[in-house]
PDB file of C-alpha atoms in Angstrom:
ATOM      1  CA  MET A   1      30.409  33.367 -36.192  1.00  0.00           C
ATOM      2  CA  PHE A   2      31.429  32.217 -32.713  1.00  0.00           C
ATOM      3  CA  THR A   3      32.390  34.707 -30.034  1.00  0.00           C
ATOM      4  CA  MET A   4      35.775  34.376 -28.384  1.00  0.00           C
ATOM      5  CA  ALA A   5      34.184  32.790 -25.308  1.00  0.00           C
ATOM      6  CA  GLN A   6      32.443  30.206 -27.480  1.00  0.00           C
ATOM      7  CA  LYS A   7      35.647  29.437 -29.366  1.00  0.00           C
ATOM      8  CA  VAL A   8      37.471  28.818 -26.099  1.00  0.00           C
ATOM      9  CA  ILE A   9      34.712  26.480 -24.941  1.00  0.00           C
ATOM     10  CA  ILE A  10      34.749  24.628 -28.256  1.00  0.00           C
ATOM     11  CA  LEU A  11      38.525  24.221 -28.259  1.00  0.00           C
ATOM     12  CA  LEU A  12      38.711  23.094 -24.652  1.00  0.00           C
ATOM     13  CA  LEU A  13      35.579  21.025 -24.187  1.00  0.00           C
ATOM     14  CA  PHE A  14      34.671  19.392 -27.502  1.00  0.00           C
ATOM     15  CA  SER A  15      36.480  16.702 -29.434  1.00  0.00           C
ATOM     16  CA  ILE A  16      35.313  13.993 -31.804  1.00  0.00           C
ATOM     17  CA  PHE A  17      35.590  10.217 -31.627  1.00  0.00           C
ATOM     18  CA  TYR A  18      34.665   8.067 -34.632  1.00  0.00           C
ATOM     19  CA  GLY A  19      33.386   4.680 -33.515  1.00  0.00           C
ATOM     20  CA  THR A  20      30.407   2.500 -34.315  1.00  0.00           C
ATOM     21  CA  GLU A  21      26.988   3.877 -35.225  1.00  0.00           C
ATOM     22  CA  HIS A  22      25.218   2.664 -32.091  1.00  0.00           C
ATOM     23  CA  CYS A  23      24.296   5.363 -29.547  1.00  0.00           C
ATOM     24  CA  GLU A  24      23.516   5.374 -25.870  1.00  0.00           C
ATOM     25  CA  ASN A  25      20.878   7.678 -24.439  1.00  0.00           C
ATOM     26  CA  PHE A  26      21.359  10.453 -21.923  1.00  0.00           C
ATOM     27  CA  ARG A  27      18.748  11.195 -19.320  1.00  0.00           C
ATOM     28  CA  TYR A  28      18.336  13.731 -16.522  1.00  0.00           C
ATOM     29  CA  THR A  29      20.019  12.545 -13.346  1.00  0.00           C
ATOM     30  CA  LYS A  30      16.889  13.092 -11.251  1.00  0.00           C
ATOM     31  CA  ASP A  31      14.073  13.229 -13.776  1.00  0.00           C
ATOM     32  CA  VAL A  32      13.788   9.764 -15.334  1.00  0.00           C
ATOM     33  CA  ALA A  33      10.108   9.311 -16.089  1.00  0.00           C
ATOM     34  CA  VAL A  34       8.274   6.169 -17.192  1.00  0.00           C
ATOM     35  CA  PRO A  35       8.424   5.515 -20.053  1.00  0.00           C
ATOM     36  CA  ASN A  36      12.005   6.753 -20.012  1.00  0.00           C
ATOM     37  CA  ALA A  37      11.960   9.915 -22.110  1.00  0.00           C
ATOM     38  CA  ILE A  38      15.457  10.536 -23.433  1.00  0.00           C
ATOM     39  CA  GLN A  39      16.659  14.101 -23.639  1.00  0.00           C
ATOM     40  CA  ILE A  40      17.660  14.113 -27.313  1.00  0.00           C
ATOM     41  CA  ILE A  41      16.989  17.368 -29.157  1.00  0.00           C
ATOM     42  CA  SER A  42      17.896  16.179 -32.652  1.00  0.00           C
ATOM     43  CA  ASN A  43      20.273  14.069 -34.730  1.00  0.00           C
ATOM     44  CA  VAL A  44      22.951  15.698 -36.886  1.00  0.00           C
ATOM     45  CA  SER A  45      24.563  13.919 -39.816  1.00  0.00           C
ATOM     46  CA  THR A  46      26.835  14.974 -42.667  1.00  0.00           C
ATOM     47  CA  GLU A  47      28.021  13.501 -45.936  1.00  0.00           C
ATOM     48  CA  PHE A  48      31.671  13.910 -44.975  1.00  0.00           C
ATOM     49  CA  LEU A  49      32.982  12.813 -41.565  1.00  0.00           C
ATOM     50  CA  ASN A  50      35.503  15.654 -41.594  1.00  0.00           C
ATOM     51  CA  TYR A  51      32.582  18.073 -41.296  1.00  0.00           C
ATOM     52  CA  LEU A  52      30.818  16.204 -38.470  1.00  0.00           C
ATOM     53  CA  SER A  53      32.568  18.045 -35.653  1.00  0.00           C
ATOM     54  CA  VAL A  54      31.785  21.417 -37.225  1.00  0.00           C
ATOM     55  CA  ALA A  55      28.130  20.505 -37.772  1.00  0.00           C
ATOM     56  CA  CYS A  56      27.691  19.122 -34.264  1.00  0.00           C
ATOM     57  CA  ILE A  57      29.336  22.007 -32.449  1.00  0.00           C
ATOM     58  CA  THR A  58      27.659  24.654 -34.582  1.00  0.00           C
ATOM     59  CA  ASN A  59      24.202  23.181 -34.025  1.00  0.00           C
ATOM     60  CA  CYS A  60      24.781  22.763 -30.304  1.00  0.00           C
ATOM     61  CA  MET A  61      26.161  26.244 -29.739  1.00  0.00           C
ATOM     62  CA  SER A  62      23.230  27.811 -31.588  1.00  0.00           C
ATOM     63  CA  ASN A  63      20.594  25.931 -29.552  1.00  0.00           C
ATOM     64  CA  ILE A  64      20.032  27.301 -26.058  1.00  0.00           C
ATOM     65  CA  GLU A  65      18.820  23.907 -24.807  1.00  0.00           C
ATOM     66  CA  CYS A  66      21.919  22.015 -25.958  1.00  0.00           C
ATOM     67  CA  ASN A  67      24.615  21.346 -23.393  1.00  0.00           C
ATOM     68  CA  ALA A  68      26.205  18.215 -24.809  1.00  0.00           C
ATOM     69  CA  ILE A  69      26.824  16.254 -28.002  1.00  0.00           C
ATOM     70  CA  ASP A  70      26.760  12.481 -28.268  1.00  0.00           C
ATOM     71  CA  VAL A  71      29.125  11.415 -31.068  1.00  0.00           C
ATOM     72  CA  CYS A  72      28.239   8.098 -32.701  1.00  0.00           C
ATOM     73  CA  GLY A  73      30.254   7.168 -35.760  1.00  0.00           C
ATOM     74  CA  THR A  74      28.757   8.969 -38.745  1.00  0.00           C
ATOM     75  CA  TYR A  75      26.318  11.154 -36.813  1.00  0.00           C
ATOM     76  CA  CYS A  76      25.841  12.846 -33.471  1.00  0.00           C
ATOM     77  CA  ARG A  77      22.992  13.764 -31.185  1.00  0.00           C
ATOM     78  CA  LEU A  78      22.334  17.092 -29.510  1.00  0.00           C
ATOM     79  CA  ILE A  79      21.593  16.562 -25.828  1.00  0.00           C
ATOM     80  CA  ARG A  80      19.327  18.716 -23.674  1.00  0.00           C
ATOM     81  CA  GLY A  81      20.163  19.342 -20.032  1.00  0.00           C
ATOM     82  CA  TRP A  82      23.217  18.708 -17.892  1.00  0.00           C
ATOM     83  CA  ASP A  83      24.348  16.449 -15.036  1.00  0.00           C
ATOM     84  CA  SER A  84      23.468  13.648 -17.445  1.00  0.00           C
ATOM     85  CA  LEU A  85      23.252  10.037 -16.358  1.00  0.00           C
ATOM     86  CA  TYR A  86      24.859   7.504 -18.682  1.00  0.00           C
ATOM     87  CA  THR A  87      22.667   4.397 -18.808  1.00  0.00           C
ATOM     88  CA  GLU A  88      24.430   1.279 -20.015  1.00  0.00           C
ATOM     89  CA  GLN A  89      22.462  -0.475 -22.756  1.00  0.00           C
ATOM     90  CA  ASP A  90      25.115  -2.194 -24.825  1.00  0.00           C
ATOM     91  CA  VAL A  91      28.672  -2.914 -23.670  1.00  0.00           C
ATOM     92  CA  SER A  92      29.862  -2.691 -27.288  1.00  0.00           C
ATOM     93  CA  THR A  93      28.809   0.955 -27.538  1.00  0.00           C
ATOM     94  CA  THR A  94      31.658   3.306 -28.408  1.00  0.00           C
ATOM     95  CA  CYS A  95      29.801   6.601 -28.506  1.00  0.00           C
ATOM     96  CA  GLN A  96      31.336   9.465 -26.599  1.00  0.00           C
ATOM     97  CA  ARG A  97      29.722  12.428 -24.897  1.00  0.00           C
ATOM     98  CA  PHE A  98      31.193  15.929 -24.849  1.00  0.00           C
ATOM     99  CA  GLN A  99      29.496  18.691 -22.928  1.00  0.00           C
ATOM    100  CA  ILE A 100      29.911  22.311 -21.992  1.00  0.00           C
ATOM    101  CA  GLU A 101      31.329  22.271 -18.502  1.00  0.00           C
ATOM    102  CA  CYS A 102      29.692  24.403 -15.852  1.00  0.00           C
ATOM    103  CA  ALA A 103      29.598  23.890 -12.111  1.00  0.00           C
ATOM    104  CA  ALA A 104      27.151  21.293 -10.799  1.00  0.00           C
ATOM    105  CA  GLY A 105      23.579  22.411 -11.348  1.00  0.00           C
ATOM    106  CA  GLN A 106      24.465  25.252 -13.739  1.00  0.00           C
ATOM    107  CA  PHE A 107      23.584  26.001 -17.355  1.00  0.00           C
ATOM    108  CA  TYR A 108      25.633  27.800 -20.018  1.00  0.00           C
ATOM    109  CA  ASP A 109      23.741  30.940 -21.055  1.00  0.00           C
ATOM    110  CA  ARG A 110      24.425  31.750 -24.723  1.00  0.00           C
ATOM    111  CA  ALA A 111      23.277  35.370 -24.404  1.00  0.00           C
ATOM    112  CA  LEU A 112      25.277  36.165 -21.267  1.00  0.00           C
ATOM    113  CA  GLU A 113      28.168  33.866 -22.282  1.00  0.00           C
ATOM    114  CA  ARG A 114      28.536  32.510 -18.769  1.00  0.00           C
ATOM    115  CA  CYS A 115      27.212  29.726 -16.572  1.00  0.00           C
ATOM    116  CA  VAL A 116      23.980  30.493 -14.703  1.00  0.00           C
ATOM    117  CA  ALA A 117      22.244  28.650 -11.877  1.00  0.00           C
ATOM    118  CA  HIS A 118      19.770  25.842 -12.395  1.00  0.00           C
ATOM    119  CA  ASP A 119      17.354  26.145  -9.492  1.00  0.00           C
ATOM    120  CA  TYR A 120      15.602  23.081  -8.111  1.00  0.00           C
ATOM    121  CA  CYS A 121      13.797  21.862  -4.994  1.00  0.00           C
ATOM    122  CA  ASP A 122      13.778  18.140  -4.252  1.00  0.00           C
ATOM    123  CA  PHE A 123      13.250  18.630  -0.479  1.00  0.00           C
ATOM    124  CA  GLU A 124      15.954  16.088   0.390  1.00  0.00           C
ATOM    125  CA  ALA A 125      17.767  18.588   2.628  1.00  0.00           C
ATOM    126  CA  ASP A 126      16.454  21.077   5.163  1.00  0.00           C
ATOM    127  CA  PRO A 127      17.451  23.794   4.581  1.00  0.00           C
ATOM    128  CA  GLU A 128      18.015  23.252   0.849  1.00  0.00           C
ATOM    129  CA  VAL A 129      20.506  25.675  -0.724  1.00  0.00           C
ATOM    130  CA  SER A 130      19.392  25.034  -4.316  1.00  0.00           C
ATOM    131  CA  CYS A 131      15.682  25.557  -3.603  1.00  0.00           C
ATOM    132  CA  PHE A 132      14.054  28.730  -4.881  1.00  0.00           C
ATOM    133  CA  LEU A 133      10.794  28.240  -2.938  1.00  0.00           C
ATOM    134  CA  THR A 134       9.996  28.986   0.697  1.00  0.00           C
ATOM    135  CA  GLU A 135       6.895  29.106   2.892  1.00  0.00           C
ATOM    136  CA  ASP A 136       4.598  32.110   2.515  1.00  0.00           C
ATOM    137  CA  LEU A 137       4.305  33.241   6.123  1.00  0.00           C
ATOM    138  CA  ALA A 138       1.898  36.111   5.500  1.00  0.00           C
ATOM    139  CA  ASP A 139      -0.965  35.273   3.146  1.00  0.00           C
ATOM    140  CA  ASP A 140      -2.009  31.655   3.688  1.00  0.00           C
ATOM    141  CA  ASP A 141      -3.594  29.399   6.309  1.00  0.00           C
ATOM    142  CA  GLY A 142      -0.848  26.899   7.028  1.00  0.00           C
ATOM    143  CA  ASP A 143       2.390  25.363   5.773  1.00  0.00           C
ATOM    144  CA  TRP A 144       3.519  22.819   3.233  1.00  0.00           C
ATOM    145  CA  ILE A 145       4.836  19.872   5.290  1.00  0.00           C
ATOM    146  CA  ARG A 146       8.111  18.140   4.438  1.00  0.00           C
ATOM    147  CA  ASN A 147       7.425  14.431   4.702  1.00  0.00           C
ATOM    148  CA  THR A 148       8.762  10.956   3.994  1.00  0.00           C
ATOM    149  CA  GLY A 149       6.556   7.888   3.519  1.00  0.00           C
ATOM    150  CA  PRO A 150       2.734   8.103   3.554  1.00  0.00           C
ATOM    151  CA  THR A 151       0.773  11.099   4.841  1.00  0.00           C
ATOM    152  CA  ASN A 152      -1.196  11.048   8.094  1.00  0.00           C
ATOM    153  CA  THR A 153      -4.498  10.307   6.324  1.00  0.00           C
ATOM    154  CA  GLY A 154      -4.725   6.774   4.975  1.00  0.00           C
ATOM    155  CA  THR A 155      -7.227   7.489   2.196  1.00  0.00           C
ATOM    156  CA  THR A 156      -5.295  10.286   0.489  1.00  0.00           C
ATOM    157  CA  GLY A 157      -1.754  11.351  -0.376  1.00  0.00           C
ATOM    158  CA  PRO A 158       1.225   9.390  -1.751  1.00  0.00           C
ATOM    159  CA  ASN A 159       2.968   6.461  -0.060  1.00  0.00           C
ATOM    160  CA  ALA A 160       6.433   7.782  -0.899  1.00  0.00           C
ATOM    161  CA  ALA A 161       8.299  10.610  -2.621  1.00  0.00           C
ATOM    162  CA  ARG A 162       8.570  10.631  -6.424  1.00  0.00           C
ATOM    163  CA  PHE A 163      12.356  11.043  -6.117  1.00  0.00           C
ATOM    164  CA  GLY A 164      14.576  10.383  -3.132  1.00  0.00           C
ATOM    165  CA  SER A 165      12.968  10.153   0.299  1.00  0.00           C
ATOM    166  CA  PHE A 166      11.212  13.478   0.870  1.00  0.00           C
ATOM    167  CA  TYR A 167       8.420  15.548  -0.665  1.00  0.00           C
ATOM    168  CA  LYS A 168       6.068  18.291   0.518  1.00  0.00           C
ATOM    169  CA  TYR A 169       2.323  18.106   1.001  1.00  0.00           C
ATOM    170  CA  MET A 170      -0.714  19.939   2.330  1.00  0.00           C
ATOM    171  CA  ASP A 171      -2.197  18.093   5.317  1.00  0.00           C
ATOM    172  CA  SER A 172      -5.919  18.585   4.771  1.00  0.00           C
ATOM    173  CA  ALA A 173      -7.074  17.127   8.108  1.00  0.00           C
ATOM    174  CA  PRO A 174      -6.547  20.156  10.392  1.00  0.00           C
ATOM    175  CA  MET A 175      -7.593  22.696   7.747  1.00  0.00           C
ATOM    176  CA  LYS A 176     -11.012  24.139   6.880  1.00  0.00           C
ATOM    177  CA  ARG A 177     -12.622  24.095   3.457  1.00  0.00           C
ATOM    178  CA  ASN A 178     -11.128  26.655   1.004  1.00  0.00           C
ATOM    179  CA  GLU A 179      -8.113  27.325   3.230  1.00  0.00           C
ATOM    180  CA  VAL A 180      -4.779  27.364   1.394  1.00  0.00           C
ATOM    181  CA  VAL A 181      -1.061  26.741   1.857  1.00  0.00           C
ATOM    182  CA  THR A 182       1.456  28.535  -0.369  1.00  0.00           C
ATOM    183  CA  MET A 183       5.126  28.323  -1.253  1.00  0.00           C
ATOM    184  CA  ILE A 184       6.589  31.506  -2.729  1.00  0.00           C
ATOM    185  CA  SER A 185       9.840  32.096  -4.626  1.00  0.00           C
ATOM    186  CA  SER A 186      12.637  33.465  -2.476  1.00  0.00           C
ATOM    187  CA  LYS A 187      15.125  34.696  -5.105  1.00  0.00           C
ATOM    188  CA  VAL A 188      15.405  37.741  -7.341  1.00  0.00           C
ATOM    189  CA  PHE A 189      15.068  36.640 -10.961  1.00  0.00           C
ATOM    190  CA  THR A 190      16.889  37.981 -13.980  1.00  0.00           C
ATOM    191  CA  ALA A 191      14.331  39.290 -16.496  1.00  0.00           C
ATOM    192  CA  ARG A 192      13.770  36.478 -19.005  1.00  0.00           C
ATOM    193  CA  SER A 193      11.538  33.508 -19.829  1.00  0.00           C
ATOM    194  CA  TYR A 194      11.821  30.405 -17.643  1.00  0.00           C
ATOM    195  CA  CYS A 195      10.421  26.888 -17.746  1.00  0.00           C
ATOM    196  CA  LEU A 196       9.014  25.367 -14.546  1.00  0.00           C
ATOM    197  CA  THR A 197       8.699  21.577 -14.243  1.00  0.00           C
ATOM    198  CA  PHE A 198       7.581  19.462 -11.286  1.00  0.00           C
ATOM    199  CA  TYR A 199       5.587  16.428 -10.118  1.00  0.00           C
ATOM    200  CA  TYR A 200       2.309  16.405  -8.201  1.00  0.00           C
ATOM    201  CA  HIS A 201       0.107  13.825  -6.470  1.00  0.00           C
ATOM    202  CA  MET A 202      -3.633  14.489  -6.015  1.00  0.00           C
ATOM    203  CA  SER A 203      -5.417  11.358  -4.823  1.00  0.00           C
ATOM    204  CA  GLY A 204      -8.521  11.590  -2.648  1.00  0.00           C
ATOM    205  CA  SER A 205     -12.300  11.647  -2.819  1.00  0.00           C
ATOM    206  CA  GLN A 206     -12.570  15.298  -1.761  1.00  0.00           C
ATOM    207  CA  MET A 207      -9.565  16.726  -3.599  1.00  0.00           C
ATOM    208  CA  GLY A 208      -9.143  20.484  -3.872  1.00  0.00           C
ATOM    209  CA  ASP A 209      -6.978  22.603  -6.198  1.00  0.00           C
ATOM    210  CA  LEU A 210      -3.274  22.970  -6.990  1.00  0.00           C
ATOM    211  CA  THR A 211      -2.269  26.221  -8.677  1.00  0.00           C
ATOM    212  CA  VAL A 212       0.905  27.784 -10.064  1.00  0.00           C
ATOM    213  CA  SER A 213       0.714  31.560 -10.388  1.00  0.00           C
ATOM    214  CA  THR A 214       2.957  34.600 -10.649  1.00  0.00           C
ATOM    215  CA  GLN A 215       2.636  37.933  -8.857  1.00  0.00           C
ATOM    216  CA  ASN A 216       4.314  41.172  -9.840  1.00  0.00           C
ATOM    217  CA  GLY A 217       4.799  43.416  -6.828  1.00  0.00           C
ATOM    218  CA  THR A 218       1.480  44.105  -5.103  1.00  0.00           C
ATOM    219  CA  GLN A 219      -0.633  43.271  -8.164  1.00  0.00           C
ATOM    220  CA  SER A 220      -3.085  40.383  -8.130  1.00  0.00           C
ATOM    221  CA  ALA A 221      -1.622  36.945  -8.775  1.00  0.00           C
ATOM    222  CA  VAL A 222      -2.025  35.572 -12.316  1.00  0.00           C
ATOM    223  CA  THR A 223      -2.800  31.856 -12.701  1.00  0.00           C
ATOM    224  CA  LYS A 224      -0.403  30.037 -15.047  1.00  0.00           C
ATOM    225  CA  TRP A 225      -1.484  26.433 -14.403  1.00  0.00           C
ATOM    226  CA  THR A 226      -4.067  24.639 -12.243  1.00  0.00           C
ATOM    227  CA  ARG A 227      -5.487  21.174 -11.508  1.00  0.00           C
ATOM    228  CA  SER A 228      -8.602  20.247  -9.547  1.00  0.00           C
ATOM    229  CA  GLY A 229     -10.175  17.045  -8.274  1.00  0.00           C
ATOM    230  CA  ASN A 230      -8.964  13.467  -7.906  1.00  0.00           C
ATOM    231  CA  GLN A 231      -6.129  12.708 -10.355  1.00  0.00           C
ATOM    232  CA  GLY A 232      -5.511   9.130  -9.194  1.00  0.00           C
ATOM    233  CA  ASP A 233      -2.979   7.488  -6.897  1.00  0.00           C
ATOM    234  CA  VAL A 234       0.053   8.347  -9.025  1.00  0.00           C
ATOM    235  CA  TRP A 235       2.738  11.004  -9.315  1.00  0.00           C
ATOM    236  CA  ILE A 236       2.092  13.086 -12.448  1.00  0.00           C
ATOM    237  CA  GLN A 237       4.715  15.148 -14.273  1.00  0.00           C
ATOM    238  CA  VAL A 238       4.114  18.738 -15.342  1.00  0.00           C
ATOM    239  CA  PRO A 239       6.485  18.842 -18.341  1.00  0.00           C
ATOM    240  CA  GLY A 240       6.760  22.605 -18.518  1.00  0.00           C
ATOM    241  CA  ILE A 241       5.051  25.903 -17.653  1.00  0.00           C
ATOM    242  CA  ASP A 242       6.359  29.026 -19.382  1.00  0.00           C
ATOM    243  CA  LEU A 243       6.937  31.843 -16.891  1.00  0.00           C
ATOM    244  CA  LYS A 244       8.118  35.362 -17.665  1.00  0.00           C
ATOM    245  CA  LEU A 245       9.924  36.531 -14.550  1.00  0.00           C
ATOM    246  CA  ASP A 246      11.864  39.589 -13.441  1.00  0.00           C
ATOM    247  CA  SER A 247      13.194  41.115 -10.244  1.00  0.00           C
ATOM    248  CA  GLN A 248       9.686  42.155  -9.118  1.00  0.00           C
ATOM    249  CA  THR A 249       7.865  38.895  -9.921  1.00  0.00           C
ATOM    250  CA  LYS A 250       7.288  35.969  -7.572  1.00  0.00           C
ATOM    251  CA  ILE A 251       6.240  32.365  -8.230  1.00  0.00           C
ATOM    252  CA  LEU A 252       3.438  31.010  -6.013  1.00  0.00           C
ATOM    253  CA  ILE A 253       2.623  27.309  -5.525  1.00  0.00           C
ATOM    254  CA  THR A 254      -0.782  27.081  -3.816  1.00  0.00           C
ATOM    255  CA  ALA A 255      -2.854  24.115  -2.619  1.00  0.00           C
ATOM    256  CA  LYS A 256      -6.486  24.686  -1.571  1.00  0.00           C
ATOM    257  CA  ARG A 257      -8.415  22.317   0.663  1.00  0.00           C
ATOM    258  CA  ASP A 258     -11.843  20.988  -0.251  1.00  0.00           C
ATOM    259  CA  GLY A 259     -12.720  18.043   1.974  1.00  0.00           C
ATOM    260  CA  ASN A 260     -10.854  15.969   4.551  1.00  0.00           C
ATOM    261  CA  ALA A 261      -9.496  13.360   2.102  1.00  0.00           C
ATOM    262  CA  ALA A 262      -7.529  15.943   0.135  1.00  0.00           C
ATOM    263  CA  ASP A 263      -3.772  15.766   0.801  1.00  0.00           C
ATOM    264  CA  ILE A 264      -1.981  17.419  -2.149  1.00  0.00           C
ATOM    265  CA  ALA A 265       1.723  16.563  -2.607  1.00  0.00           C
ATOM    266  CA  VAL A 266       4.524  17.959  -4.801  1.00  0.00           C
ATOM    267  CA  ASP A 267       8.089  16.920  -5.581  1.00  0.00           C
ATOM    268  CA  LEU A 268      11.128  17.954  -7.639  1.00  0.00           C
ATOM    269  CA  PHE A 269      10.498  21.515  -8.774  1.00  0.00           C
ATOM    270  CA  GLU A 270      13.022  22.594 -11.437  1.00  0.00           C
ATOM    271  CA  LEU A 271      13.313  26.083 -12.900  1.00  0.00           C
ATOM    272  CA  TRP A 272      15.118  26.034 -16.252  1.00  0.00           C
ATOM    273  CA  PRO A 273      16.611  29.347 -17.499  1.00  0.00           C
ATOM    274  CA  TYR A 274      14.963  29.216 -20.935  1.00  0.00           C
ATOM    275  CA  PRO A 275      11.418  28.870 -22.385  1.00  0.00           C
ATOM    276  CA  CYS A 276       9.735  25.462 -22.401  1.00  0.00           C
TER     277      CYS A 276
END
């Protein structure tokens, strides 16, 4: 059974259009990888068209990842994410998209029955209101540097950001071996499971380590993900790291220097308010 809040959302924000059976894809506005991974959760079909709207809405409202339905004739698709980008593939397409409406960059939380923030850092602005990461000024040996274009060392680092114009990187040249730079989360988290996604670039003959960890209070940090060594001259996507966070837990993004040719870069951190 739907709650009253869900019924209001359904009545106001969903409707059904019966057209052809060809569908367009929906992709994240920022995160369009190669090959282009569409954000379809599943297809829903029914023997009777009169039941299609019920089946689509019911399946979407019961799936925490679903924020939109793509109605395509005799079936629909459940769409993950929000701020979707419609990519024209066929001018004859008559599919329609209907989504739960939250403010830009927010996600409808089924448990709380309200819109919650979608936190991300793309480093395009300084300061960046949406970013949940800041420099750790106490426990590291330097800073992550906001940069556009290539890094200062010609034999390491990316030539450009993965998205937009800016990214952050560790400049290995002025640092000593085993020194680190760290970004730390700056917000108080609601107790729940989250999914962290981002891109990294680790190209260089003396590459060090990139680590994602969490720290509860004054306890020792716990490693959740790590990469070491030369990963090639390419931006690589981390599709999802499950993080259990609460008001006392911080996220740490740490790069450690090995040799001189070891600039480590990161771009587009996104913290999704549900498990990966």
